[in-house]
mmCIF file of C-alpha atoms in Angstrom:
data_model
loop_
_atom_site.group_PDB
_atom_site.id
_atom_site.type_symbol
_atom_site.label_atom_id
_atom_site.label_comp_id
_atom_site.label_asym_id
_atom_site.label_seq_id
_atom_site.Cartn_x
_atom_site.Cartn_y
_atom_site.Cartn_z
ATOM 1 C CA MET C 1 0.000 0.000 0.000
ATOM 2 C CA SER C 2 1.368 3.431 -0.893
ATOM 3 C CA ASN C 3 1.397 5.959 1.875
ATOM 4 C CA LYS C 4 0.934 9.233 0.016
ATOM 5 C CA LYS C 5 1.614 12.514 1.716
ATOM 6 C CA TYR C 6 -0.783 15.379 1.201
ATOM 7 C CA TYR C 7 0.247 18.993 1.665
ATOM 8 C CA PHE C 8 -2.103 21.827 2.427
ATOM 9 C CA MET C 9 -1.761 25.549 2.676
ATOM 10 C CA LYS C 10 -3.332 27.473 5.536
ATOM 11 C CA ILE C 11 -4.659 30.947 4.892
ATOM 12 C CA LYS C 12 -5.871 32.925 7.887
ATOM 13 C CA ASP C 13 -9.276 34.561 7.741
ATOM 14 C CA ASP C 14 -7.639 38.016 7.799
ATOM 15 C CA PHE C 15 -5.494 37.268 4.723
ATOM 16 C CA LEU C 16 -7.208 39.919 2.585
ATOM 17 C CA ASP C 17 -6.992 42.464 5.432
ATOM 18 C CA ARG C 18 -3.197 42.310 5.719
ATOM 19 C CA ASP C 19 -1.350 45.497 4.700
ATOM 20 C CA ASP C 20 0.869 43.716 2.170
ATOM 21 C CA ILE C 21 -2.098 42.065 0.450
ATOM 22 C CA LYS C 22 -4.134 45.303 0.493
ATOM 23 C CA TRP C 23 -1.172 47.072 -1.114
ATOM 24 C CA LEU C 24 -0.911 44.392 -3.805
ATOM 25 C CA MET C 25 -4.647 44.577 -4.486
ATOM 26 C CA SER C 26 -4.443 48.367 -4.922
ATOM 27 C CA GLU C 27 -1.778 48.033 -7.629
ATOM 28 C CA PRO C 28 -2.712 47.813 -11.319
ATOM 29 C CA ASP C 29 -3.296 44.079 -11.980
ATOM 30 C CA GLY C 30 -3.207 43.623 -8.190
ATOM 31 C CA PRO C 31 -5.725 40.771 -8.034
ATOM 32 C CA GLN C 32 -3.576 38.886 -10.553
ATOM 33 C CA TYR C 33 -0.512 39.389 -8.318
ATOM 34 C CA VAL C 34 -2.370 37.961 -5.327
ATOM 35 C CA CYS C 35 -3.458 35.021 -7.467
ATOM 36 C CA LEU C 36 0.160 34.626 -8.639
ATOM 37 C CA TYR C 37 1.318 34.614 -5.003
ATOM 38 C CA LEU C 38 -1.188 31.912 -4.045
ATOM 39 C CA ALA C 39 -0.235 29.829 -7.101
ATOM 40 C CA LEU C 40 3.456 30.124 -6.195
ATOM 41 C CA CYS C 41 2.711 29.113 -2.605
ATOM 42 C CA ILE C 42 0.903 26.005 -3.798
ATOM 43 C CA ARG C 43 3.625 25.124 -6.327
ATOM 44 C CA SER C 44 6.318 25.429 -3.656
ATOM 45 C CA LEU C 45 4.691 22.964 -1.233
ATOM 46 C CA ARG C 46 6.711 19.926 -2.296
ATOM 47 C CA HIS C 47 10.001 21.817 -2.248
ATOM 48 C CA GLU C 48 9.748 23.274 1.261
ATOM 49 C CA GLY C 49 8.969 26.787 0.076
ATOM 50 C CA LYS C 50 11.494 26.941 -2.741
ATOM 51 C CA LEU C 51 10.433 27.521 -6.323
ATOM 52 C CA ILE C 52 12.771 25.145 -8.108
ATOM 53 C CA GLN C 53 12.746 22.572 -10.863
ATOM 54 C CA GLN C 54 14.149 19.156 -10.033
ATOM 55 C CA VAL C 55 16.220 17.996 -13.013
ATOM 56 C CA GLY C 56 17.917 14.750 -12.136
ATOM 57 C CA ASN C 57 19.912 15.488 -9.001
ATOM 58 C CA ASP C 58 20.055 19.212 -9.747
ATOM 59 C CA GLU C 59 17.765 21.936 -8.497
ATOM 60 C CA ILE C 60 17.300 24.629 -11.118
ATOM 61 C CA PRO C 61 15.616 27.926 -10.188
ATOM 62 C CA TYR C 62 12.748 29.170 -12.335
ATOM 63 C CA ASP C 63 13.060 32.233 -14.524
ATOM 64 C CA VAL C 64 10.113 34.450 -15.492
ATOM 65 C CA HIS C 65 9.106 32.222 -18.399
ATOM 66 C CA GLY C 66 9.322 29.098 -16.256
ATOM 67 C CA LEU C 67 7.134 30.698 -13.577
ATOM 68 C CA SER C 68 4.743 31.760 -16.317
ATOM 69 C CA ARG C 69 4.398 28.146 -17.498
ATOM 70 C CA LEU C 70 4.147 26.918 -13.899
ATOM 71 C CA THR C 71 1.337 29.303 -12.946
ATOM 72 C CA GLY C 72 -0.392 29.706 -16.314
ATOM 73 C CA MET C 73 -0.036 33.491 -16.150
ATOM 74 C CA PRO C 74 1.392 35.778 -18.829
ATOM 75 C CA PRO C 75 5.126 36.530 -18.505
ATOM 76 C CA SER C 76 4.410 40.272 -18.177
ATOM 77 C CA VAL C 77 2.186 39.648 -15.129
ATOM 78 C CA VAL C 78 4.744 37.262 -13.617
ATOM 79 C CA GLU C 79 7.626 39.700 -14.089
ATOM 80 C CA ALA C 80 5.790 42.702 -12.621
ATOM 81 C CA GLY C 81 4.202 40.531 -9.943
ATOM 82 C CA MET C 82 7.509 39.033 -8.792
ATOM 83 C CA HIS C 83 8.980 42.524 -8.335
ATOM 84 C CA ARG C 84 6.002 43.489 -6.193
ATOM 85 C CA LEU C 85 6.003 40.225 -4.223
ATOM 86 C CA ILE C 86 9.695 40.692 -3.434
ATOM 87 C CA ARG C 87 9.089 44.327 -2.472
ATOM 88 C CA ALA C 88 6.246 43.251 -0.149
ATOM 89 C CA GLN C 89 8.603 40.609 1.331
ATOM 90 C CA LEU C 90 6.206 37.793 0.406
ATOM 91 C CA VAL C 91 8.888 36.187 -1.775
ATOM 92 C CA GLU C 92 12.646 36.169 -1.195
ATOM 93 C CA ILE C 93 15.585 35.404 -3.444
ATOM 94 C CA LEU C 94 17.827 32.800 -1.856
ATOM 95 C CA PRO C 95 21.568 33.366 -2.188
ATOM 96 C CA PRO C 96 23.366 31.229 -4.794
ATOM 97 C CA THR C 97 24.940 28.013 -3.529
ATOM 98 C CA GLU C 98 27.404 25.505 -4.917
ATOM 99 C CA ALA C 99 24.473 23.480 -6.238
ATOM 100 C CA MET C 100 22.736 26.518 -7.761
ATOM 101 C CA MET C 101 24.613 29.189 -9.643
ATOM 102 C CA THR C 102 21.671 31.599 -9.372
ATOM 103 C CA GLY C 103 19.348 32.058 -6.421
ATOM 104 C CA ALA C 104 15.965 30.388 -6.200
ATOM 105 C CA PHE C 105 12.786 32.128 -5.132
ATOM 106 C CA TYR C 106 11.505 31.248 -1.674
ATOM 107 C CA ILE C 107 8.059 31.862 -0.178
ATOM 108 C CA SER C 108 8.506 33.929 2.983
ATOM 109 C CA HIS C 109 6.701 32.618 6.075
ATOM 110 C CA TYR C 110 6.358 29.223 4.370
ATOM 111 C CA GLU C 111 6.568 27.271 7.636
ATOM 112 C CA SER C 112 3.578 29.038 9.170
ATOM 113 C CA MET C 113 1.430 28.510 6.069
ATOM 114 C CA VAL C 114 1.907 24.807 5.399
ATOM 115 C CA GLY C 115 0.816 21.525 6.883
ATOM 116 C CA SER C 116 0.852 17.943 5.699
ATOM 117 C CA GLU C 117 -0.590 14.558 6.519
ATOM 118 C CA THR C 118 -0.379 11.005 5.261
ATOM 119 C CA ASP C 119 -3.096 8.616 4.106
ATOM 120 C CA SER C 120 -3.011 6.806 7.436
ATOM 121 C CA ALA C 121 -3.356 10.077 9.369
ATOM 122 C CA ILE C 122 -6.420 10.975 7.292
ATOM 123 C CA ARG C 123 -7.912 7.532 7.904
ATOM 124 C CA MET C 124 -7.316 7.761 11.673
ATOM 125 C CA ARG C 125 -8.807 11.256 11.855
ATOM 126 C CA LYS C 126 -11.954 10.073 10.065
ATOM 127 C CA MET C 127 -12.201 7.052 12.351
ATOM 128 C CA ARG C 128 -11.970 9.267 15.451
ATOM 129 C CA GLN C 129 -14.589 11.628 14.044
ATOM 130 C CA ASN C 130 -16.930 8.697 13.396
ATOM 131 C CA ARG C 131 -16.437 7.430 16.954
ATOM 132 C CA GLN C 132 -17.169 10.860 18.387
ATOM 133 C CA ALA C 133 -20.289 11.222 16.231
ATOM 134 C CA ALA C 134 -21.540 7.780 17.324
ATOM 135 C CA SER C 135 -20.897 8.673 20.971
ATOM 136 C CA ARG C 136 -22.817 11.956 20.604
ATOM 137 C CA MET C 137 -25.757 10.138 18.971
ATOM 138 C CA GLN C 138 -25.849 7.589 21.781
ATOM 139 C CA LYS C 139 -25.884 10.384 24.408
ATOM 140 C CA MET C 140 -28.673 12.210 22.578
ATOM 141 C CA ARG C 141 -30.787 9.033 22.412
ATOM 142 C CA SER C 142 -30.329 8.345 26.129
ATOM 143 C CA ARG C 143 -31.309 11.946 26.967
ATOM 144 C CA LYS C 144 -34.483 11.647 24.884
ATOM 145 C CA LYS C 145 -35.462 8.453 26.712
ATOM 146 C CA GLU C 146 -34.846 10.130 30.079
ATOM 147 C CA ALA C 147 -36.935 13.151 29.064
ATOM 148 C CA LEU C 148 -40.090 11.071 28.413
ATOM 149 C CA PRO C 149 -42.390 10.863 31.466
ATOM 150 C CA PRO C 150 -43.188 7.339 32.629
ATOM 151 C CA GLY C 151 -46.197 5.749 30.977
ATOM 152 C CA ASN C 152 -46.037 7.941 27.871
ATOM 153 C CA ALA C 153 -44.381 5.436 25.632
ATOM 154 C CA VAL C 154 -44.475 6.281 21.998
ATOM 155 C CA LYS C 155 -46.393 3.675 20.013
ATOM 156 C CA ASN C 156 -45.227 2.695 16.585
ATOM 157 C CA THR C 157 -48.205 2.348 14.246
#
């Protein structure tokens, strides 16, 4: 049996009220930049916040055209959007390393936005939820029986 790992991104309910997001939204094409940011966040999940291409054993950073293909957005939107995302400190450029001659993009605050779970964790969570629901139903049924006055049994007809 394969034990797949699922990643998820957490967005707080005040996401659209944050100053950096409000600033992005006020820019020309701002909603597209916010959508670009969310797409980049999702695409970086499997690489621990880095926007990289895995080619064999090498990690190759994306350029504007690569990010455009990755997100499905026009290169002009990606280029302008990346400048604004970096300015808003939502995306960082990692310093070059021995493995990478140029720096990769990194989603700032990645750790606080991401979670993951395996198939077995999902299965166990569902099992616990079912047990709790069954326990609540049993308690509700016993309360209903206690609430009936003696001698007023409900007849099934």
